[in-house]
Amino acid sequence: MPAIRPASKRKAPPDGFSDIEEDLLIFGNKMKDAQNTPTDNIPKHQAQWPIFQISHQRSRYVYELYYEKEAISRPLYEWLLKNGYADALLIAKWKKQGYEKLCCLRCIQTKETNFNSTCVCRVPRAQLKEDQDVQCVGCGCRGCASTD
Amino acid sequence: MVKSTYQPPPGALLPLSPGWTEHKAPTGHTYYYNAETKESTYQRPGPAPSPINPSMSSYLQHQTVPQVNLSDPAVANAFMAQYVQQQPHTHGQRGGFGPRGRGGFQPRPRPQPRDKPRTKVAIPGCDPWILVYTKYERRFAYNPDKKTSYWRIPEKLMPAILELDQARIRQKAEGKTGEASPEKETSATPAAAPQQPEPEAAQHDYDSSEYEEVEVTDDEDDVGGGLDQDGNPSKRQRTEDPANDGPAEFTEADIAAQLAAMGADYGDMEMGEGEGEGESWEEGDEGLPLSDEDARELFKDLLNDFNINPYSPWEKLVEEGKVFDDARYTVLHTTKARREVWEEWSRAKIQELKERRAKQEKKDPRIPYMALLQEKATPKLYWPEFRRKYKRDEPMKDPKLSDKDREKWYRDHINRLKLPQATLKADLKKLLESVPLSALNNQTVASHLPPQVAGDIRYISLDPKVRDPFIAAYVQGLGPQPEAGEVAEEDEAVKKAREERCKRERALQERERAVAEEKRRQEKKLQYERARLRDEERELERAMQVSKRGLHSQLVEGRAEPGS
Ligand SMILES: [Zn+2]
Ligand SMILES: [Zn+2]
């Protein structure tokens, strides 16, 4: 999750930015709210979930505008990536088969987990027991396998 | 039910939605499973899927403690909404926390319902059918498996419902306390299952004659198993309660959709006196003036009319909730359908805007040049310096503009920057007022102003942070695009589109009128029904008095006999 560059330090955005400026601002405010929310009362591992979630949503927003709706230009898309409005590494994964819905990069790293495997949220629904409910500890994802 | 301020009493568990059952995980966690949809969740699936909202955030579902800043009213609403809406898994349960149903916060207080389901009772012997009573004492039959509902009671259910009614009448006749003898109850409603247990904390005058009560038992797995999660063997249902808008199984939108979908087709609530059309109205939608295509187009009209930004994410539309109260919102019955149409619409809209902008820019080379000036021109640079510095920029090379013009505009612009803000604002207002309504109207999108505006020097004098809200406010106050004036210029397609829209809207109006009329008729019938119920009660009472007297006289006779 790259940080958004402060407006003063970046190049002016390419054409089309005004179309999405307001929505990006809303994401930004949500992110600020999430970061400023006191986390004293919640389990430590859950504290970061909203931040992961908003970051994911914002990347998805940019991704869909560029790849699915072709609503923004390549220069604008690149500018957004460069300035931290979307996670380029995560988007790169979404373009790969099997990772179309990936929640976050951490969940496909095998090193950090106990069983040397990816996160439980990557397990396709079909492979879970019928009544099994999963939620990943890292980002709060409840399942992001492509087949779900 | 769903006022955003509604706070469930602590410890009061909401009823499980139909189809859901409660289980204990090996870890000791309680979780819920829906055998039908194969979904499971730790979050108690409460009142049922709403067509309005995509399934509630998976994030919120796990939280037992506030993780949000509740001092922000919007956030607080969203947080409370998770208790109230208890969105279980309608669609898109899995799939990351991406757009499909993993949207996170949905800070939208639901619109105030008009009528809504209040209580329900399983229809004995007609599993899985249930009879749902609404706030306004209407009722409809609902099949949770097929997710279909009928205001007009299907004929096959009528005998069972008649029996239910008779049981209720008997019960009432036996005293208003509602504590009818258990044998009688079970025999009357063997499969009845409560779905709306009273929150323990609620205090109500059960003896008041204002409440009609139906004693029900809970002995059925497929319906009841998922319903009475408290493990209470028997619960009381209340069919009327003006005070407490507790959550129920169906949302207002559901009802509205049902009303709309069934259109003129529902209506016969006279028990046992149905017109016997049986299956002919089975799936509800037939014979309605609105086609599927019409519904989709109406929904798109709605998006257009509310000036929804096609670049915005779907979640924003849902969070803002601006469109929920429009009748056109419910012409599509599911969130999934709405989202699909929205997706289609936003793509087309963006494409259209892109094309329009490209055309405009081709038509008027001043627009990109003005944009360049706005961005780069500064009193610190003289024209020759500016020209040198930005000579590689497209607008500086555009052969459609002369260098002389460019220079003039540059100087004008720099000079104007020294003017007081009030003057610049007044100038901008004058500019906006000079544009005819056909080019600038309340349909105008901020990023696609007509060339008369975007290519004018007065447009770029103000800082966009000041200018854009100013223009937005001005545009909002304008009327719609005039229809008569330009008809001649319009091509056939536009004309046809408008005609079709009129047709759709007429169809919608017609349908709404039919629904409203049906509602009125319904209420009349209901009153009649109630009056009849009272008469029957009275008769029963009289009959019982007679039988008591009869018994008494028998006893007297019997006593008299040995003596004779
Ligand atoms: Zn995941
Ligand atoms: Zn995970």
Coordinates of C-alpha atoms in Angstrom, one line a residue, chain B residues 121-560:
Chain B
V121 CA -46.3 -18.1 11.1
A122 CA -45.7 -21.3 9.4
I123 CA -48.7 -22.6 7.5
P124 CA -49.4 -26.0 9.0
G125 CA -48.9 -28.9 6.6
C126 CA -47.7 -26.6 3.8
D127 CA -44.0 -26.6 4.5
P128 CA -42.1 -24.4 3.7
W129 CA -44.8 -21.8 3.2
I130 CA -45.3 -19.2 5.8
L131 CA -47.9 -16.6 6.3
V132 CA -46.6 -13.1 6.9
Y133 CA -48.5 -10.3 8.5
T134 CA -47.5 -6.8 7.8
K135 CA -47.6 -3.7 9.9
Y136 CA -50.8 -2.6 8.3
E137 CA -52.3 -6.0 9.0
R138 CA -52.2 -7.2 5.6
R139 CA -50.8 -10.6 5.0
F140 CA -49.2 -12.6 2.3
A141 CA -48.0 -16.1 1.7
Y142 CA -44.3 -16.5 1.4
N143 CA -42.2 -19.4 0.2
P144 CA -38.7 -19.0 1.6
D145 CA -37.4 -21.7 -0.6
K146 CA -38.5 -20.1 -3.8
K147 CA -38.4 -16.7 -2.4
T148 CA -41.8 -16.0 -3.8
S149 CA -44.7 -14.3 -2.2
Y150 CA -48.3 -13.8 -2.9
W151 CA -50.7 -11.3 -1.6
R152 CA -53.4 -13.4 -2.9
I153 CA -53.2 -16.6 -0.9
P154 CA -52.6 -19.6 -3.2
E155 CA -55.6 -21.9 -3.2
K156 CA -53.7 -24.9 -2.0
L157 CA -52.8 -23.0 1.2
M158 CA -56.3 -21.8 1.9
P159 CA -57.6 -24.7 3.9
A160 CA -54.6 -24.6 6.2
I161 CA -54.8 -20.8 6.6
L162 CA -58.5 -21.1 7.3
E163 CA -57.7 -23.5 10.0
L164 CA -55.1 -21.1 11.4
D165 CA -57.7 -18.3 11.4
Q166 CA -60.3 -20.5 13.1
A167 CA -57.8 -21.4 15.7
R168 CA -57.2 -17.8 16.3
I169 CA -60.9 -17.0 16.6
R170 CA -61.3 -19.9 19.0
Q171 CA -58.4 -18.7 21.0
K172 CA -59.8 -15.2 21.2
A173 CA -63.1 -16.5 22.2
E174 CA -61.5 -18.3 25.1
G175 CA -60.2 -15.2 26.5
K176 CA -58.0 -12.3 25.5
T177 CA -55.0 -13.5 27.5
G178 CA -53.9 -15.6 24.7
E179 CA -53.0 -18.4 27.0
A180 CA -54.9 -21.0 25.2
S181 CA -54.8 -24.5 26.2
P182 CA -51.8 -26.2 24.6
E183 CA -53.7 -29.2 23.1
K184 CA -55.9 -26.8 21.3
E185 CA -53.0 -24.8 20.0
T186 CA -50.9 -27.6 18.8
S187 CA -53.8 -29.2 17.1
A188 CA -54.6 -25.9 15.3
T189 CA -51.1 -24.9 14.4
P190 CA -49.0 -28.0 14.5
A191 CA -46.2 -26.6 12.4
A192 CA -46.3 -23.0 13.3
A193 CA -43.0 -21.5 14.0
P194 CA -42.2 -18.1 15.3
Q195 CA -39.9 -16.0 13.4
Q196 CA -40.1 -12.8 15.3
P197 CA -39.5 -13.4 19.0
E198 CA -40.0 -10.4 21.2
P199 CA -36.8 -8.8 22.5
E200 CA -36.8 -9.8 26.1
A201 CA -36.4 -6.3 27.2
A202 CA -39.5 -5.0 25.5
Q203 CA -42.4 -4.3 27.7
H204 CA -45.8 -4.6 26.2
D205 CA -49.3 -4.9 27.4
Y206 CA -50.1 -8.3 26.2
D207 CA -53.6 -8.1 27.6
S208 CA -54.5 -5.1 25.7
S209 CA -57.1 -5.9 23.1
E210 CA -55.0 -3.9 20.7
Y211 CA -52.7 -6.9 20.2
E212 CA -53.8 -9.9 18.3
E213 CA -51.8 -12.8 19.4
V214 CA -51.1 -16.0 17.8
E215 CA -49.8 -18.7 20.0
V216 CA -47.3 -20.8 18.0
T217 CA -45.2 -23.7 18.7
D218 CA -41.8 -24.6 17.4
D219 CA -41.4 -28.1 16.3
E220 CA -40.4 -28.0 12.8
D221 CA -36.9 -28.2 11.6
D222 CA -36.8 -26.9 8.1
V223 CA -38.6 -23.7 8.9
G224 CA -38.5 -23.5 12.6
G225 CA -35.0 -24.8 13.1
G226 CA -33.6 -21.7 11.6
L227 CA -36.0 -19.5 13.3
D228 CA -36.2 -19.9 16.9
Q229 CA -32.6 -19.8 17.7
D230 CA -33.2 -19.0 21.3
G231 CA -34.2 -22.5 22.0
N232 CA -37.4 -21.3 23.4
P233 CA -40.0 -23.9 22.8
S234 CA -42.7 -21.4 22.2
K235 CA -43.0 -17.8 21.5
R236 CA -45.6 -15.3 21.3
Q237 CA -46.2 -13.3 18.3
R238 CA -47.7 -10.0 18.1
T239 CA -49.4 -8.8 15.0
E240 CA -49.6 -5.2 16.0
D241 CA -47.2 -2.9 17.7
P242 CA -47.2 0.7 16.9
A243 CA -44.3 1.4 19.2
N244 CA -41.5 -0.9 18.4
D245 CA -40.3 -1.2 14.9
G246 CA -38.4 -4.3 15.4
P247 CA -36.7 -5.8 12.4
A248 CA -38.6 -8.2 10.4
E249 CA -37.9 -10.6 7.6
F250 CA -38.6 -8.3 4.7
T251 CA -37.6 -4.9 4.0
E252 CA -39.7 -2.1 2.7
A253 CA -38.2 -2.5 -0.7
D254 CA -39.1 -6.1 -0.7
I255 CA -42.6 -5.2 0.0
A256 CA -42.6 -2.5 -2.6
A257 CA -41.1 -4.8 -5.1
Q258 CA -43.6 -7.5 -4.2
L259 CA -46.4 -5.0 -4.5
A260 CA -45.1 -3.7 -7.7
A261 CA -44.3 -7.1 -9.1
M262 CA -47.6 -8.5 -8.4
G263 CA -49.3 -5.4 -9.6
A264 CA -52.9 -5.8 -10.1
D265 CA -52.6 -9.5 -9.6
Y266 CA -52.7 -9.6 -5.8
G267 CA -55.6 -8.7 -3.9
D268 CA -57.8 -11.5 -2.9
M269 CA -57.5 -11.9 0.8
E270 CA -60.9 -13.3 1.5
M271 CA -60.0 -16.5 3.1
G272 CA -61.3 -19.5 1.3
E273 CA -63.0 -17.4 -1.3
G274 CA -60.2 -17.1 -3.8
E275 CA -61.1 -16.9 -7.4
G276 CA -59.5 -20.3 -7.8
E277 CA -57.1 -19.2 -10.5
G278 CA -54.6 -21.5 -8.9
E279 CA -51.4 -21.5 -10.8
S280 CA -52.1 -18.9 -13.3
W281 CA -50.3 -16.1 -11.4
E282 CA -47.5 -18.3 -10.3
E283 CA -44.5 -16.2 -11.0
G284 CA -46.0 -12.9 -10.5
D285 CA -44.8 -10.8 -13.4
E286 CA -46.9 -11.9 -16.3
G287 CA -49.3 -9.5 -17.9
L288 CA -47.6 -6.4 -16.6
P289 CA -47.0 -3.5 -18.8
L290 CA -43.4 -3.2 -17.8
S291 CA -41.0 -5.4 -19.8
D292 CA -37.6 -6.4 -18.5
E293 CA -36.1 -4.0 -21.0
D294 CA -38.3 -1.2 -19.8
A295 CA -37.3 -1.9 -16.2
R296 CA -33.6 -1.7 -17.1
E297 CA -34.1 1.5 -19.0
L298 CA -36.1 3.0 -16.2
F299 CA -33.3 2.3 -13.9
K300 CA -30.9 3.9 -16.3
D301 CA -33.2 7.0 -16.5
L302 CA -33.0 7.1 -12.8
L303 CA -29.2 7.2 -12.8
N304 CA -29.3 9.9 -15.4
D305 CA -31.8 12.0 -13.6
F306 CA -29.9 11.9 -10.4
N307 CA -26.8 12.9 -12.2
I308 CA -24.9 10.0 -11.0
N309 CA -21.3 10.2 -11.8
P310 CA -20.6 7.3 -14.1
Y311 CA -17.0 7.2 -12.9
S312 CA -18.0 6.6 -9.3
P313 CA -17.9 3.2 -7.8
W314 CA -21.1 1.2 -7.2
E315 CA -20.5 1.4 -3.5
K316 CA -20.9 5.1 -3.5
L317 CA -24.3 4.9 -5.1
V318 CA -25.4 2.5 -2.3
E319 CA -23.7 4.5 0.4
E320 CA -25.3 7.8 -0.6
G321 CA -28.7 6.2 -1.0
K322 CA -30.0 9.2 -3.0
V323 CA -31.9 7.0 -5.4
F324 CA -33.6 4.6 -3.0
D325 CA -36.8 6.5 -2.6
D326 CA -37.4 6.7 -6.3
A327 CA -40.0 4.2 -7.6
R328 CA -37.7 3.4 -10.5
Y329 CA -35.2 1.9 -8.0
T330 CA -37.4 -1.0 -7.3
V331 CA -38.4 -1.8 -10.9
L332 CA -35.3 -4.1 -10.8
H333 CA -35.8 -6.5 -7.9
T334 CA -32.4 -7.5 -6.9
T335 CA -29.2 -5.7 -6.1
K336 CA -27.5 -7.9 -8.5
A337 CA -29.7 -6.8 -11.4
R338 CA -29.3 -3.2 -10.4
R339 CA -25.6 -3.5 -10.3
E340 CA -25.5 -5.1 -13.7
V341 CA -27.6 -2.4 -15.2
W342 CA -25.5 0.2 -13.4
E343 CA -22.4 -1.3 -14.8
E344 CA -23.8 -1.3 -18.3
W345 CA -24.9 2.2 -17.9
S346 CA -21.7 3.6 -16.5
R347 CA -19.7 2.1 -19.3
A348 CA -21.9 3.5 -22.0
K349 CA -22.1 6.8 -20.2
I350 CA -18.3 7.1 -19.9
Q351 CA -18.0 6.3 -23.5
E352 CA -20.5 8.9 -24.4
L353 CA -18.8 11.5 -22.4
K354 CA -15.5 10.7 -23.9
E355 CA -16.8 11.0 -27.4
R356 CA -18.6 14.2 -26.6
R357 CA -15.4 15.6 -25.1
A358 CA -13.3 14.6 -28.0
K359 CA -15.8 16.2 -30.4
Q360 CA -15.9 19.3 -28.4
E361 CA -12.2 19.6 -28.2
K362 CA -11.9 19.2 -31.9
K363 CA -14.5 21.8 -32.4
D364 CA -13.1 24.3 -30.1
P365 CA -9.3 24.4 -29.7
R366 CA -9.6 27.1 -27.2
I367 CA -10.6 24.6 -24.5
P368 CA -7.3 22.8 -24.2
Y369 CA -5.5 26.1 -24.4
M370 CA -7.5 27.6 -21.7
A371 CA -6.9 24.6 -19.5
L372 CA -3.2 25.0 -20.1
L373 CA -3.3 28.7 -19.2
Q374 CA -5.2 27.9 -16.0
E375 CA -2.7 25.4 -15.0
K376 CA 0.6 27.0 -16.0
A377 CA 0.2 30.7 -16.6
T378 CA 1.6 32.9 -13.9
P379 CA 2.3 36.6 -13.5
K380 CA 6.0 35.6 -13.0
L381 CA 6.3 34.6 -16.7
Y382 CA 6.1 37.0 -19.6
W383 CA 4.5 35.7 -22.7
P384 CA 7.7 34.9 -24.6
E385 CA 9.0 33.0 -21.6
F386 CA 5.8 31.1 -21.3
R387 CA 5.7 30.3 -25.0
R388 CA 9.3 29.0 -24.8
K389 CA 8.7 27.0 -21.7
Y390 CA 5.6 25.2 -23.0
K391 CA 6.2 25.1 -26.7
R392 CA 6.0 21.3 -26.7
D393 CA 2.6 21.2 -25.2
E394 CA -0.2 20.3 -27.7
P395 CA -2.3 23.5 -27.2
M396 CA 0.7 25.6 -28.0
K397 CA 1.2 23.8 -31.3
D398 CA -2.4 23.5 -32.4
P399 CA -2.6 25.1 -35.8
K400 CA -6.2 26.0 -35.4
L401 CA -5.2 28.8 -33.0
S402 CA -3.0 31.7 -34.1
D403 CA -0.1 32.7 -32.0
K404 CA -1.5 36.2 -31.9
D405 CA -4.7 34.9 -30.2
R406 CA -2.6 32.8 -27.8
E407 CA -0.6 35.8 -26.8
K408 CA -3.7 38.0 -26.3
W409 CA -5.4 35.4 -24.1
Y410 CA -2.3 34.9 -22.1
R411 CA -2.0 38.6 -21.3
D412 CA -5.7 38.9 -20.7
H413 CA -5.6 36.0 -18.3
I414 CA -2.6 37.3 -16.4
N415 CA -4.3 40.7 -16.0
R416 CA -7.5 39.2 -14.9
L417 CA -5.7 37.3 -12.1
K418 CA -5.2 40.7 -10.5
L419 CA -8.9 41.4 -10.3
P420 CA -10.8 41.0 -7.1
Q421 CA -12.5 37.6 -6.6
A422 CA -16.0 39.2 -6.5
T423 CA -15.4 40.7 -9.9
L424 CA -14.2 37.3 -11.3
K425 CA -17.2 35.6 -9.8
A426 CA -19.6 38.2 -11.3
D427 CA -17.9 37.7 -14.6
L428 CA -18.3 34.0 -14.5
K429 CA -21.9 34.3 -13.5
K430 CA -22.5 36.6 -16.5
L431 CA -20.8 34.0 -18.7
L432 CA -22.9 31.2 -17.4
E433 CA -26.1 33.2 -17.9
S434 CA -25.2 33.9 -21.5
V435 CA -25.3 30.2 -22.3
P436 CA -28.6 28.9 -23.5
L437 CA -30.4 26.2 -21.6
S438 CA -29.9 23.9 -24.5
A439 CA -26.2 23.9 -23.9
L440 CA -26.1 24.4 -20.1
N441 CA -28.8 22.8 -18.0
N442 CA -29.3 20.7 -14.9
Q443 CA -28.1 17.6 -16.9
T444 CA -24.7 19.2 -17.5
V445 CA -21.9 17.2 -16.0
A446 CA -19.2 19.4 -14.3
S447 CA -16.4 17.9 -16.3
H448 CA -18.1 18.4 -19.6
L449 CA -19.1 22.0 -19.7
P450 CA -20.1 23.4 -23.1
P451 CA -17.3 25.1 -25.2
Q452 CA -18.9 28.5 -24.7
V453 CA -17.9 28.1 -21.1
A454 CA -14.8 26.0 -21.0
G455 CA -13.3 28.0 -23.9
D456 CA -13.9 31.4 -22.3
I457 CA -11.2 33.3 -20.5
R458 CA -13.6 34.1 -17.7
Y459 CA -13.9 30.4 -17.0
I460 CA -10.3 30.1 -16.0
S461 CA -9.9 33.2 -13.9
L462 CA -11.0 31.6 -10.7
D463 CA -9.3 28.9 -8.8
P464 CA -11.1 25.6 -9.7
K465 CA -11.6 25.0 -6.0
V466 CA -13.8 28.1 -5.9
R467 CA -15.1 27.9 -9.4
D468 CA -16.3 24.3 -9.6
P469 CA -18.6 24.4 -6.6
F470 CA -19.9 27.8 -7.8
I471 CA -20.7 26.3 -11.3
A472 CA -22.2 23.2 -9.7
A473 CA -24.5 25.3 -7.6
Y474 CA -25.5 27.3 -10.6
V475 CA -26.1 24.3 -12.8
Q476 CA -28.2 22.7 -10.2
G477 CA -30.5 25.6 -10.1
L478 CA -31.1 25.4 -13.9
G479 CA -34.0 23.8 -15.5
P480 CA -33.8 20.7 -17.7
Q481 CA -32.8 20.7 -21.3
P482 CA -35.6 22.3 -23.2
E483 CA -37.4 19.7 -25.2
A484 CA -39.5 21.7 -27.7
G485 CA -36.9 24.1 -29.1
E486 CA -34.5 21.8 -30.6
V487 CA -36.6 18.9 -31.8
A488 CA -35.9 19.8 -35.3
E489 CA -32.2 19.5 -34.8
E490 CA -32.4 16.2 -33.1
D491 CA -31.7 13.2 -35.0
E492 CA -34.1 10.3 -35.1
A493 CA -32.4 8.3 -32.5
V494 CA -32.7 11.0 -29.8
K495 CA -36.3 11.5 -30.6
K496 CA -37.0 7.8 -30.4
A497 CA -35.2 7.5 -27.1
R498 CA -37.3 10.2 -25.7
E499 CA -40.5 8.6 -26.9
E500 CA -39.5 5.4 -25.4
R501 CA -38.7 7.0 -22.1
C502 CA -42.2 8.5 -22.0
K503 CA -43.7 5.2 -22.7
R504 CA -41.7 3.5 -19.9
E505 CA -42.7 6.2 -17.5
R506 CA -46.3 5.9 -18.4
A507 CA -46.1 2.2 -17.8
L508 CA -44.5 2.7 -14.5
Q509 CA -47.1 5.3 -13.5
E510 CA -49.9 2.9 -14.6
R511 CA -48.4 0.2 -12.5
E512 CA -48.1 2.4 -9.5
R513 CA -51.6 3.6 -9.8
A514 CA -52.8 0.0 -10.0
V515 CA -50.8 -0.8 -6.9
A516 CA -52.2 2.1 -5.0
E517 CA -55.7 1.2 -6.0
E518 CA -55.2 -2.4 -5.1
K519 CA -53.9 -1.2 -1.7
R520 CA -57.0 0.8 -1.1
R521 CA -59.2 -2.1 -2.1
Q522 CA -57.1 -4.3 0.2
E523 CA -57.7 -2.0 3.1
K524 CA -61.4 -2.0 2.6
K525 CA -61.5 -5.7 2.4
L526 CA -59.4 -5.9 5.5
Q527 CA -61.8 -3.8 7.4
Y528 CA -64.6 -5.9 6.2
E529 CA -62.7 -9.0 7.2
R530 CA -62.1 -7.6 10.7
A531 CA -65.7 -6.8 11.1
R532 CA -66.6 -10.3 10.1
L533 CA -64.0 -11.6 12.5
R534 CA -65.6 -9.6 15.3
D535 CA -69.1 -11.0 14.4
E536 CA -67.8 -14.5 14.4
E537 CA -66.2 -14.0 17.7
R538 CA -69.4 -12.6 19.1
E539 CA -71.3 -15.6 17.7
L540 CA -68.8 -18.0 19.2
E541 CA -69.1 -16.3 22.6
R542 CA -72.8 -16.5 22.4
A543 CA -72.7 -20.1 21.4
M544 CA -70.5 -20.9 24.3
Q545 CA -72.7 -19.1 26.7
V546 CA -75.6 -21.2 25.4
S547 CA -73.6 -24.4 25.9
K548 CA -72.7 -23.4 29.4
R549 CA -76.3 -22.6 30.1
G550 CA -77.2 -25.9 28.4
L551 CA -74.8 -27.7 30.7
H552 CA -76.2 -25.9 33.6
S553 CA -79.7 -26.9 32.8
Q554 CA -78.6 -30.5 32.3
L555 CA -77.0 -30.5 35.7
V556 CA -80.1 -29.0 37.1
E557 CA -82.1 -31.7 35.4
G558 CA -79.7 -34.4 36.6
R559 CA -80.0 -33.2 40.1
A560 CA -83.7 -33.1 39.8

